[in-house]
mmCIF file of C-alpha atoms in Angstrom:
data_model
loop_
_atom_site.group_PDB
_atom_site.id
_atom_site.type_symbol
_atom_site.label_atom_id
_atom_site.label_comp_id
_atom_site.label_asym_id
_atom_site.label_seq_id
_atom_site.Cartn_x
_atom_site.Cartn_y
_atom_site.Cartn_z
ATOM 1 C CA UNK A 214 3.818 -15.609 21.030
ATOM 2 C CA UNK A 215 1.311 -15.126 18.077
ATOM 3 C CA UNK A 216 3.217 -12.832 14.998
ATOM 4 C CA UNK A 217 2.135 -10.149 12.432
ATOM 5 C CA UNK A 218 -0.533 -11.696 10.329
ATOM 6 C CA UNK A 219 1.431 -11.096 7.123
ATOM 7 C CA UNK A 220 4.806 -12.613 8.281
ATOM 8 C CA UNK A 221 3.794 -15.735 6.590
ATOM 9 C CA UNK A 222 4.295 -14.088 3.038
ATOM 10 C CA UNK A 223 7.203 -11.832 4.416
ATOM 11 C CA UNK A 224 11.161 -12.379 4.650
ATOM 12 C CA UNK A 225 10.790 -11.552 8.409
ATOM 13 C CA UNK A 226 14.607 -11.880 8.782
ATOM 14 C CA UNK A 227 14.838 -8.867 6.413
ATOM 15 C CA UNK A 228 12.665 -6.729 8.625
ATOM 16 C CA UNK A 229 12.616 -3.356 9.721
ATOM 17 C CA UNK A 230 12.254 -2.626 5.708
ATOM 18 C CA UNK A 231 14.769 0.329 4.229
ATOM 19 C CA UNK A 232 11.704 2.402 3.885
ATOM 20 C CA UNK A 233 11.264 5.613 5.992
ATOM 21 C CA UNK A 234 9.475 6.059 8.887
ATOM 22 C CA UNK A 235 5.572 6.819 7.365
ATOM 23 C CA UNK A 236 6.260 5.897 4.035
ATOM 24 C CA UNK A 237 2.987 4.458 1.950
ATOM 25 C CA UNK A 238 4.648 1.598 0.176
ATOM 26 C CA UNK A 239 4.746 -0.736 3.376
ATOM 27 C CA UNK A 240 1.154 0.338 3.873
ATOM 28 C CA UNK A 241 0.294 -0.655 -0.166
ATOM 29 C CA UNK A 242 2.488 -3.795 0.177
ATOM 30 C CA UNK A 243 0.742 -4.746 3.071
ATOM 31 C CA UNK A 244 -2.737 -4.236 1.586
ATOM 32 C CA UNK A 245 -1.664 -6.486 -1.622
ATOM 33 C CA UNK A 246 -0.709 -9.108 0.457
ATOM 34 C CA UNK A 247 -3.900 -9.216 2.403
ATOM 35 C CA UNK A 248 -5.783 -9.250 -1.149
ATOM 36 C CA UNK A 249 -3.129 -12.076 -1.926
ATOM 37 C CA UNK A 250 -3.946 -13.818 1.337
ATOM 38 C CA UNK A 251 -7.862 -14.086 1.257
ATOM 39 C CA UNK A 252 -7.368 -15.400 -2.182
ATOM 40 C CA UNK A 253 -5.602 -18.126 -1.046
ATOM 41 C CA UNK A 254 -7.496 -18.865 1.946
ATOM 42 C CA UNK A 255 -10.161 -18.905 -0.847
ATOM 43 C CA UNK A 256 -7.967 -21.737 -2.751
ATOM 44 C CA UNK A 257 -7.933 -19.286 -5.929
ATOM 45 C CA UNK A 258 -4.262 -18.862 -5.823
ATOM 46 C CA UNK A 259 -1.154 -21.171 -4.735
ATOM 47 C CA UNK A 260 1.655 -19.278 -2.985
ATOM 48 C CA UNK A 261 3.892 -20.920 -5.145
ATOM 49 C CA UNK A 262 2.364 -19.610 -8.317
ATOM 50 C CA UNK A 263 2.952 -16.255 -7.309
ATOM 51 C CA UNK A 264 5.441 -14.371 -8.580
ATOM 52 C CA UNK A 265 6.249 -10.339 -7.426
ATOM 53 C CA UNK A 266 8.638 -8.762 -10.765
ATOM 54 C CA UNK A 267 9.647 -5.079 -9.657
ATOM 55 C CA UNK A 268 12.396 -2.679 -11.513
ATOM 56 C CA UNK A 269 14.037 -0.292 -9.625
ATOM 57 C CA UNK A 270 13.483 1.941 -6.707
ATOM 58 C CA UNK A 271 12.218 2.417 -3.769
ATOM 59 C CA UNK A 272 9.056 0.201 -4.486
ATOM 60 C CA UNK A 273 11.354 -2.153 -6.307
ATOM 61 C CA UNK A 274 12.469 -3.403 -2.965
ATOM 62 C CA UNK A 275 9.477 -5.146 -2.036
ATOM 63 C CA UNK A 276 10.972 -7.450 -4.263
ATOM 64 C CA UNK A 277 13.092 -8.706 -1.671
ATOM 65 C CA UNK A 278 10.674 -8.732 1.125
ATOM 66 C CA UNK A 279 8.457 -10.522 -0.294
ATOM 67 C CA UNK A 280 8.266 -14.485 0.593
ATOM 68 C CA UNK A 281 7.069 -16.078 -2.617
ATOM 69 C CA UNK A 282 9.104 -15.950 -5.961
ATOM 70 C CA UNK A 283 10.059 -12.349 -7.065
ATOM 71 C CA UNK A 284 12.926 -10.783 -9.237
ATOM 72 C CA UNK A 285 14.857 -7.392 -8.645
ATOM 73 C CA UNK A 286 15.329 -6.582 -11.948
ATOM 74 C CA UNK A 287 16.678 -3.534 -14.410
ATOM 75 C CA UNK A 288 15.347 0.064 -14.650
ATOM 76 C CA UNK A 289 11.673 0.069 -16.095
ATOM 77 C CA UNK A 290 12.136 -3.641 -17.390
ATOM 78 C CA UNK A 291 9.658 -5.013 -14.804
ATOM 79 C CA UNK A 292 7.202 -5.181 -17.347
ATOM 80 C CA UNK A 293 8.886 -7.379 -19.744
ATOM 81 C CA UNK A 294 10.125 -9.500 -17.774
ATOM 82 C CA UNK A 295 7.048 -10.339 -15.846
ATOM 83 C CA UNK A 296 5.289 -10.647 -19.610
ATOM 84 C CA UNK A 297 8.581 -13.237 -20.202
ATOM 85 C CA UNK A 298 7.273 -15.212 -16.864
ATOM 86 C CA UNK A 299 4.068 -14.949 -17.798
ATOM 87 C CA UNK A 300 4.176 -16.267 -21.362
ATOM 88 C CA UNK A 301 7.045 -19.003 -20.300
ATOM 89 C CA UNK A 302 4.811 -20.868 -17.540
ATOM 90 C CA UNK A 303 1.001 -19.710 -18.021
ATOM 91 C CA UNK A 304 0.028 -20.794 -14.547
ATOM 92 C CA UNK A 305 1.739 -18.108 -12.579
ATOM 93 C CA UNK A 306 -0.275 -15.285 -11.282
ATOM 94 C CA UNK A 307 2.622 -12.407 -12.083
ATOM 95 C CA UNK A 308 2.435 -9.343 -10.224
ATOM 96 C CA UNK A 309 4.112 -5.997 -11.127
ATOM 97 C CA UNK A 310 4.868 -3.693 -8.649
ATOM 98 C CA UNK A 311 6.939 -0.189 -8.957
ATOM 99 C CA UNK A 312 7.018 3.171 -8.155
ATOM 100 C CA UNK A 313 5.875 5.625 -10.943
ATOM 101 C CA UNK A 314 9.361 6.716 -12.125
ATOM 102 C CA UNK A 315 9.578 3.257 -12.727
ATOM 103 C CA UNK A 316 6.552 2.102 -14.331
ATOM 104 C CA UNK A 317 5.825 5.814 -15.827
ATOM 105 C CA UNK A 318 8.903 7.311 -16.580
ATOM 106 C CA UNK A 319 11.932 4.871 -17.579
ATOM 107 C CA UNK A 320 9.431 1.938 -18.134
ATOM 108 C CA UNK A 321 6.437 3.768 -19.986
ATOM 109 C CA UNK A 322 7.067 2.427 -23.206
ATOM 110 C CA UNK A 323 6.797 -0.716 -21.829
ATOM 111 C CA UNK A 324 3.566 0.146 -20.040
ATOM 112 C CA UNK A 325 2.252 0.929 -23.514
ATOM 113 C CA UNK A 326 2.673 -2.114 -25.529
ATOM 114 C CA UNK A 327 2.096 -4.365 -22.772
ATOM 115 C CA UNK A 328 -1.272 -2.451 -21.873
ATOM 116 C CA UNK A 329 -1.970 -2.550 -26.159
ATOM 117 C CA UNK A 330 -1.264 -6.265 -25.594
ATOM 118 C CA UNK A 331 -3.306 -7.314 -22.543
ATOM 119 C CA UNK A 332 -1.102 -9.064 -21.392
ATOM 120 C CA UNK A 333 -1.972 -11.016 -18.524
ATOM 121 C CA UNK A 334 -0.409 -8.746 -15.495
ATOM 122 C CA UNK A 335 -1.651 -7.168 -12.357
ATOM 123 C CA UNK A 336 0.489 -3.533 -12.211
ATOM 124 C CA UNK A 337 0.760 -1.609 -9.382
ATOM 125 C CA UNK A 338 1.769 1.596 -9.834
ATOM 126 C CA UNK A 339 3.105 3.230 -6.639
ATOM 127 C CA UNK A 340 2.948 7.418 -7.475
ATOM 128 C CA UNK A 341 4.691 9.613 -4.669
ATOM 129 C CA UNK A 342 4.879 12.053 -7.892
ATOM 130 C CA UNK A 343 8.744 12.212 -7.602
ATOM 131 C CA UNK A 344 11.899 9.906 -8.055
ATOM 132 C CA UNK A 345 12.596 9.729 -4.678
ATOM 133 C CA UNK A 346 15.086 7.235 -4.228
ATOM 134 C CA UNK A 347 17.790 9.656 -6.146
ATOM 135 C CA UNK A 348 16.780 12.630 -3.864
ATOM 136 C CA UNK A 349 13.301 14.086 -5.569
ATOM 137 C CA UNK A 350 14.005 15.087 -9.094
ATOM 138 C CA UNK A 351 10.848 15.860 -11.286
ATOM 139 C CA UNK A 352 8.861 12.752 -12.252
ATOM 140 C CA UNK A 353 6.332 12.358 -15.213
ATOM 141 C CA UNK A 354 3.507 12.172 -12.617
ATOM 142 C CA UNK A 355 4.557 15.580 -10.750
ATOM 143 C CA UNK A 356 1.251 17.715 -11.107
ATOM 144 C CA UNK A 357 2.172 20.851 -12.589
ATOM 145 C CA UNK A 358 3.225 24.070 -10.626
ATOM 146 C CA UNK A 359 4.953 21.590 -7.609
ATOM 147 C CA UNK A 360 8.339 22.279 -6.123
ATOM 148 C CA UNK A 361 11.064 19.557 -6.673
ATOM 149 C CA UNK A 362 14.667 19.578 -6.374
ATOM 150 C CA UNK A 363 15.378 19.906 -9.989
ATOM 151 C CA UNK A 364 12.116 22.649 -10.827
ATOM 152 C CA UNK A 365 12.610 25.069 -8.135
ATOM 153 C CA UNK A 366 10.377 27.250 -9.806
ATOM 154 C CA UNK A 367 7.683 24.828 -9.787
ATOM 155 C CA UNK A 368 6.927 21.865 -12.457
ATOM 156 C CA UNK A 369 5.884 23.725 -15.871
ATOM 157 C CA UNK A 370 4.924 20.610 -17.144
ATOM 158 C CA UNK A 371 1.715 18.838 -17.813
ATOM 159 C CA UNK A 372 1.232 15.459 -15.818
ATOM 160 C CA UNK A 373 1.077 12.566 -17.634
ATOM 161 C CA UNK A 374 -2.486 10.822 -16.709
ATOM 162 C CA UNK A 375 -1.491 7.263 -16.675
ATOM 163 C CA UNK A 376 -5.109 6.065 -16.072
ATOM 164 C CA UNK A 377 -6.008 7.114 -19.246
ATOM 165 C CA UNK A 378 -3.351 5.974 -20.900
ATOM 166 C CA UNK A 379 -3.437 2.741 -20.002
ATOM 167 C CA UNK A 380 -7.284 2.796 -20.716
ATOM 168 C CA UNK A 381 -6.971 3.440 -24.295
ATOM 169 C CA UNK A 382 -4.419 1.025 -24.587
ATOM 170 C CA UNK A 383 -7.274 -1.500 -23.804
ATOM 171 C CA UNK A 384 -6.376 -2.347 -20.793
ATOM 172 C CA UNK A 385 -9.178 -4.552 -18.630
ATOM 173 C CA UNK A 386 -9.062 -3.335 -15.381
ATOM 174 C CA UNK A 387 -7.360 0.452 -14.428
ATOM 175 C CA UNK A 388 -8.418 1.725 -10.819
ATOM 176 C CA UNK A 389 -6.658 4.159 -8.372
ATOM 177 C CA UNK A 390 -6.573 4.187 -4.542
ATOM 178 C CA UNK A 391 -4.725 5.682 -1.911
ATOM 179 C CA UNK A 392 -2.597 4.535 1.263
ATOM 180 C CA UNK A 393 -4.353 6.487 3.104
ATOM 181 C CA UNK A 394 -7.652 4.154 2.285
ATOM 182 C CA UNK A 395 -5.916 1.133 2.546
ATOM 183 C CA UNK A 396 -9.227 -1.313 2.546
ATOM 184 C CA UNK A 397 -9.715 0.351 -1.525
ATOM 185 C CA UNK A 398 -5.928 -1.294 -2.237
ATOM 186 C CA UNK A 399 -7.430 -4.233 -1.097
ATOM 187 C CA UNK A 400 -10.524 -4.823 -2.612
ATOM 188 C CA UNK A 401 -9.311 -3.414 -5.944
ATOM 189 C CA UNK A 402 -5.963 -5.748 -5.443
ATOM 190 C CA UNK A 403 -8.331 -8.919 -4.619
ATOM 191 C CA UNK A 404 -10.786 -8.244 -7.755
ATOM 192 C CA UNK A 405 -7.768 -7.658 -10.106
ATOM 193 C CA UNK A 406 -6.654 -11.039 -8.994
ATOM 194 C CA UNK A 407 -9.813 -12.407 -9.861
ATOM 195 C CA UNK A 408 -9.662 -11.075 -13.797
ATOM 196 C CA UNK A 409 -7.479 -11.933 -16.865
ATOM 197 C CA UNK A 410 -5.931 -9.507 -19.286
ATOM 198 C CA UNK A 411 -3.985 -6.308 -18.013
ATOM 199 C CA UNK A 412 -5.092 -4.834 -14.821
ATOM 200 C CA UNK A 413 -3.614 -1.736 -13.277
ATOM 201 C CA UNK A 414 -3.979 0.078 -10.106
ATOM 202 C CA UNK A 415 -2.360 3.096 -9.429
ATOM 203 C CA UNK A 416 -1.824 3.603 -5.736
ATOM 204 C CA UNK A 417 -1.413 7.290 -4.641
ATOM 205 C CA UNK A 418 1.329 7.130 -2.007
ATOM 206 C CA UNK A 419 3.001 9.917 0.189
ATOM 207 C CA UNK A 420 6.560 10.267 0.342
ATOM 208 C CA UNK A 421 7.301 12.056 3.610
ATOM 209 C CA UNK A 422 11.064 12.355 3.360
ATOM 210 C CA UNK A 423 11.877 13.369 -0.336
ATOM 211 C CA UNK A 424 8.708 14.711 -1.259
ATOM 212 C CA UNK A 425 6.632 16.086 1.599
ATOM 213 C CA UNK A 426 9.880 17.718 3.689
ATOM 214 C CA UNK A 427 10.775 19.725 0.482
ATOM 215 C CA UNK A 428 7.274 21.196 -0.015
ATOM 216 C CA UNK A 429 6.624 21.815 3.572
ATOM 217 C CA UNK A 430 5.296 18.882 5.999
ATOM 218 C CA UNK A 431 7.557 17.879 9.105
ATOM 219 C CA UNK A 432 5.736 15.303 9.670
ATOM 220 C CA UNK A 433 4.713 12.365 7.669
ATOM 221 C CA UNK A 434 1.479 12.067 9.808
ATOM 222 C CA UNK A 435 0.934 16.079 8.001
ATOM 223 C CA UNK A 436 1.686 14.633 4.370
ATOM 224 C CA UNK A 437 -0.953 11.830 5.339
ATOM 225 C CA UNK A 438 -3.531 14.308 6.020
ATOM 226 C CA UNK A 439 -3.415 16.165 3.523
ATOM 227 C CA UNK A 440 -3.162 13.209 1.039
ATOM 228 C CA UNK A 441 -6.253 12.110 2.603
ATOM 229 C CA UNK A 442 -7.926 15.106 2.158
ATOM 230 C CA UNK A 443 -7.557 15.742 -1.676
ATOM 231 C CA UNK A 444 -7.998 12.034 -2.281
ATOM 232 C CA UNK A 445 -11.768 11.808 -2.640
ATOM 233 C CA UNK A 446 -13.489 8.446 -3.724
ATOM 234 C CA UNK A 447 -16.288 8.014 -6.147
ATOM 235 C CA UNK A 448 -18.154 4.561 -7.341
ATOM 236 C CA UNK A 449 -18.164 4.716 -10.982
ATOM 237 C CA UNK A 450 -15.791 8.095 -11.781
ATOM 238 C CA UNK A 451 -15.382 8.673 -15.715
ATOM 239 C CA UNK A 452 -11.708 8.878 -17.664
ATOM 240 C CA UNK A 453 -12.389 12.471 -17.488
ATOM 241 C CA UNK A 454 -12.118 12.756 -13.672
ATOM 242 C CA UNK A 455 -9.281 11.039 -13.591
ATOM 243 C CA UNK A 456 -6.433 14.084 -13.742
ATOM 244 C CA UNK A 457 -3.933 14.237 -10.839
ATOM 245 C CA UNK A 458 -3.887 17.645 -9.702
ATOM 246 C CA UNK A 459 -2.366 18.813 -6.314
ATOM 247 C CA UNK A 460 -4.831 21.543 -6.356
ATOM 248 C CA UNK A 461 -8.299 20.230 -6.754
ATOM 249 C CA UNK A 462 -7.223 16.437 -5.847
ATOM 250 C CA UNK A 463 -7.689 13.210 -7.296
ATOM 251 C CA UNK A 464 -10.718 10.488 -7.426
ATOM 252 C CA UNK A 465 -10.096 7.010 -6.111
ATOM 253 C CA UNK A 466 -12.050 4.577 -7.477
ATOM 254 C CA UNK A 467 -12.541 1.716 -10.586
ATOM 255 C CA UNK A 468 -12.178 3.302 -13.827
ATOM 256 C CA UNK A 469 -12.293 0.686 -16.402
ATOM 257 C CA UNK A 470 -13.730 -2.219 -16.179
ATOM 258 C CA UNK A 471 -13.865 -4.547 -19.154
ATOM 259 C CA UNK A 472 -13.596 -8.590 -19.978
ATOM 260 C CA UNK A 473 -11.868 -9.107 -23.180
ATOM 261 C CA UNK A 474 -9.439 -11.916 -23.627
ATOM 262 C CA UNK A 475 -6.225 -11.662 -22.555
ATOM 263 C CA UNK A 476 -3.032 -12.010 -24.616
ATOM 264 C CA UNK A 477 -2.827 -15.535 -23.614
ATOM 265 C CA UNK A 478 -6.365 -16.666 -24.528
ATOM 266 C CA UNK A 479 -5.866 -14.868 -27.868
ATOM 267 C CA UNK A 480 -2.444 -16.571 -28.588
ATOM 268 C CA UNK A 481 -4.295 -20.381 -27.800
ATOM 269 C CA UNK A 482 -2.038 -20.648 -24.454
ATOM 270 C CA UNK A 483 -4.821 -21.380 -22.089
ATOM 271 C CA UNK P 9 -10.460 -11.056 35.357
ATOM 272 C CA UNK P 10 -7.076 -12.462 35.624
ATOM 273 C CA UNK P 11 -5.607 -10.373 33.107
ATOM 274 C CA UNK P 12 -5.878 -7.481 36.004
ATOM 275 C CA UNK P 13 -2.963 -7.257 38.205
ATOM 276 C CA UNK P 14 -1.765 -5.043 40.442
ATOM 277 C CA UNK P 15 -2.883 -3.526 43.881
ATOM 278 C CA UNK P 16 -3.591 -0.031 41.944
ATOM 279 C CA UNK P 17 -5.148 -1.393 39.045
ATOM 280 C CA UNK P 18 -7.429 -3.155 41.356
ATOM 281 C CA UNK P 19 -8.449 -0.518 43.784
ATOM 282 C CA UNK P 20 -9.484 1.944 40.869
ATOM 283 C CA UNK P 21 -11.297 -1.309 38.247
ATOM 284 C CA UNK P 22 -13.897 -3.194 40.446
ATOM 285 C CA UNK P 23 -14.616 -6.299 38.628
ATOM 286 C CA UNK P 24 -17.865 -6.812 40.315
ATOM 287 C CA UNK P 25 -19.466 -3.747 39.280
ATOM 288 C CA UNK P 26 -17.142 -1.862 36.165
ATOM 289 C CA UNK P 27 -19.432 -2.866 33.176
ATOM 290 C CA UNK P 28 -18.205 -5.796 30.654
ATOM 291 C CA UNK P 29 -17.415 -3.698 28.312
ATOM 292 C CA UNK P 30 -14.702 -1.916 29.706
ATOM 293 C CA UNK P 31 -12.533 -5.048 29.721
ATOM 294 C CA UNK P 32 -10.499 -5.073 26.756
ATOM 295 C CA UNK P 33 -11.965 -7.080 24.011
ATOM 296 C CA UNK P 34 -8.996 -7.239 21.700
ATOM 297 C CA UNK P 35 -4.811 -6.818 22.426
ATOM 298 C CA UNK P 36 -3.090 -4.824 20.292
ATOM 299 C CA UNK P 37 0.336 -6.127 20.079
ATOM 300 C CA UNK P 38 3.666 -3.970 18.852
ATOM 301 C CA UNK P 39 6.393 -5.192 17.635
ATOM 302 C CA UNK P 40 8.872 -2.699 18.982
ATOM 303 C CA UNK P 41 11.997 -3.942 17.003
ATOM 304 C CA UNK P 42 9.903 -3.225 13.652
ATOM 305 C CA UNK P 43 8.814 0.003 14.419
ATOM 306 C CA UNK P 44 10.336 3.253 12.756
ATOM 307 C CA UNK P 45 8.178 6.006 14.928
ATOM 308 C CA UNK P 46 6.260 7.237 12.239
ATOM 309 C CA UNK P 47 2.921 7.866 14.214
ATOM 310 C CA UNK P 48 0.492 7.185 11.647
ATOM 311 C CA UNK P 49 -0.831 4.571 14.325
ATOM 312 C CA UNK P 50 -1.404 7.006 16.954
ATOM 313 C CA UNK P 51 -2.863 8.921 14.817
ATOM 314 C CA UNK P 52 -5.669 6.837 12.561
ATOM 315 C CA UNK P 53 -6.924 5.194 16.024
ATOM 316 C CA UNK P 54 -10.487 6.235 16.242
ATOM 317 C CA UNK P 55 -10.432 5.682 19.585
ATOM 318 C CA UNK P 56 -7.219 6.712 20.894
ATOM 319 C CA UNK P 57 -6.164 3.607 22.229
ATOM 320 C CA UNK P 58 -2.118 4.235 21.565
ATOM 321 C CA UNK P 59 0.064 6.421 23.103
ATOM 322 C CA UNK P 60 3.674 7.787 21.941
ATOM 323 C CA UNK P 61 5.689 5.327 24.040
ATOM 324 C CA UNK P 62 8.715 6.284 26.026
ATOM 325 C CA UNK P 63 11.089 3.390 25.239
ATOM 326 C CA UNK P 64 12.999 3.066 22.480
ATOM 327 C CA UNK P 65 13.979 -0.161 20.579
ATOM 328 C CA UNK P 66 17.817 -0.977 19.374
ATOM 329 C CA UNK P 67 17.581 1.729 16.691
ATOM 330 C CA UNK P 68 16.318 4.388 18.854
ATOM 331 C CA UNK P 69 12.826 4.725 18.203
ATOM 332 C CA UNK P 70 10.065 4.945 20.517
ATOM 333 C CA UNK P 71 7.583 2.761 19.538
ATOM 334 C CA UNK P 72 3.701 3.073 20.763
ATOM 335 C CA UNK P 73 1.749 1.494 23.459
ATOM 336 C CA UNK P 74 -1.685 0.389 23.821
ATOM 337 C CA UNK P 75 -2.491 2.820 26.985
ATOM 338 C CA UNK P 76 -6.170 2.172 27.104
ATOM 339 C CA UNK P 77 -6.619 -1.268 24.970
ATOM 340 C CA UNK P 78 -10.203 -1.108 26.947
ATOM 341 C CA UNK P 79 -10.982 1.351 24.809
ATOM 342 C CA UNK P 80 -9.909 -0.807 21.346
ATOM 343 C CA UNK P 81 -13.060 -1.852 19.051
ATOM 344 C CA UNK P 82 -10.815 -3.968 16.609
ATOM 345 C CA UNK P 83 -11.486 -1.969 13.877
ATOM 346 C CA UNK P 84 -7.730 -2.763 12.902
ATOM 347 C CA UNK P 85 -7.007 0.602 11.371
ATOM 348 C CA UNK P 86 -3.468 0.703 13.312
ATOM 349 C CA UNK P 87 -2.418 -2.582 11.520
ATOM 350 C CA UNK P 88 -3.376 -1.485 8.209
ATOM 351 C CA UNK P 89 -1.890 1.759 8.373
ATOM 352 C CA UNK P 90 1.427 1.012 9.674
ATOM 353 C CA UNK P 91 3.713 0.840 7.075
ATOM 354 C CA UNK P 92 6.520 -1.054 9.005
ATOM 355 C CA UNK P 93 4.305 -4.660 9.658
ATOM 356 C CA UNK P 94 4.765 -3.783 13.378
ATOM 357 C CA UNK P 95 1.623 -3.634 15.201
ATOM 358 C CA UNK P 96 -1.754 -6.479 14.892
ATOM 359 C CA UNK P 97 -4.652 -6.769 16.581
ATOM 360 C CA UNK P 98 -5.910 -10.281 17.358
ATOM 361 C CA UNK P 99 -9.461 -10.564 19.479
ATOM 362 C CA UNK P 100 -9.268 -12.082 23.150
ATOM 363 C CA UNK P 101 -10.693 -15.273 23.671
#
């Protein structure tokens, strides 16, 4: 009896997850690993350097699934704690994962200072555009106009672009991909591994219980579809293409790209 | 062609004369206590391979089946779509 290629890096004892049937955070978690896998196969990473730091949430679990070192910890703190693991033993190779009321919303001001920093993180970002876990109230990422439990009337408010944000704040490596391309989580996932500094991928992710019942897909294999179809990819897109708009869509693809010293090179750590 | 059994099976697949390439090349195996019925499987298969399954695990979901894993090209789409670490394809030796 052979098992599930990824059960090696899984808590397999833990399994079925707590996430709903279709859900795109098993499908990005399982991407990351992969990514995490071929480095190591590559010898570029030890499993026991790795450490997964998530907040709260539905994305926060993944935490617990997770078979290397990871911490649960408080509401849009992931960030500084991971820079506390980071800056305490320089070897690890700290991961951030959360959803994007997490990382976005309660934990934006962290986002800020420790993109400003370049601090030596890989972010995930997980965006379902709501904050699902508490039953879809209006997120900082919902794109204006869209129907959530708390703006019946449609969102009146402007998105916040968090690719651009985090671009400005100097950040070395800012991409966006979908669960519904799973191979782009991947490769973007394996080169951000690769870099130093602050690297951040958003991953666009349908919600198919909170989010896609309330604005009218039965189905979570519906929400895929049409995730997949206003999810368009592009090589080299600019900052400016970068808006999240349920209308017209979003690119996927590697945004910035730069190679300035992280904030443990500049500090003499390494 | 030991992996064909069955009196059925055998009068309808000749061995001698159904081209190699309708033997299946890669098994596609489900983990049926893992699954949560979500169908994005079934659905991203290129080839149609799975089928909504009939069964249902402990929780009381009917997990897929391979119905035509002749048809599989091992393109993997299945695994890296489900969201649940419940299905895998591994090539046959």
């Amino acid at each position: 009896m052979s098992a599930h290629p990824l059960d090696k890096y899984l808590v397999t004892k833990r399994l079925p997850h707590i996430w709903c049937p279709g859900c795109g955070i098993g499908v990005a978690l399982a991407a990351i690993l992969r990514a995490i896998d071929r480095r190591v196969r590559e010898g570029a990473l030890k499993p026991e350097n790795l450490v997964m730091v998530t907040g709260i949430g539905c994305t926060a679990r993944a935490a617990i699934y997770v078979s290397f070192d990871s911490a649960h910890t408080i509401h849009g703190r992931a960030i500084p704690f991971a820079s506390g693991a980071k800056l305490a033993n320089p070897k690890l190779e700290v991961m951030v994962l959360g959803g994007d009321g997490d990382i976005a919303g309660i934990g934006g001001n962290h986002l800020l200072h420790a993109a400003r920093r370049n601090m030596d993180l890989t972010v995930f970002m997980i965006t379902n555009m709501v904050y699902a876990m508490t039953g879809g109230q209006v997120a900082p990422t919902t794109p204006t106009g869209m129907y959530t439990t708390t703006t019946p009337k449609g969102n009146p408010e402007t998105p916040v672009n968090v690719i651009k944000l985090v671009a400005y704040q100097g950040a070395n490596y800012v991409a966006r991909a979908s669960t519904t391309h799973p191979a782009l989580i991947e490769r973007y996932t394996y080169r951000a591994l690769g870099m130093e500094g602050f690297r951040f991928i958003e991953i666009i992710s349908p919600c198919p219980e909170i989010f896609g019942r309330h604005i009218g897909f039965r189905d979570p294999v519906e929400l895929y579809e049409e995730i997949k179809k206003k999810s368009k990819y592009k090589p080299k897109p600019s900052l400016e293409e970068s808006d999240l708009d349920w209308e017209r869509g979003w690119v996927l693809g590697e945004f910035i790209e730069r190679n300035e010293p992280g904030y443990l090179k500049r500090i003499g750590r390494v | 062609m030991g992996s064909r059994l069955g009196v059925v099976q055998a009068l309808i697949e000749d061995p001698e004369t159904d081209p190699p390439e309708r033997r299946p090349r890669f098994r596609i195996v489900v983990i049926p206590e893992r699954c949560k019925e979500c169908g994005l499987c079934i659905h991203v298969c290129p080839k149609n391979v799975l089928e909504k399954g009939t069964e249902a695990n402990a929780r009381g979901y009917r997990y897929p089946v391979p119905a035509r894993p002749e048809d599989c090209v091992g393109c993997r789409l299945c695994e890296f779509n489900c969201p649940d670490f419940a299905i895998y394809v591994v090539p046959v030796r």
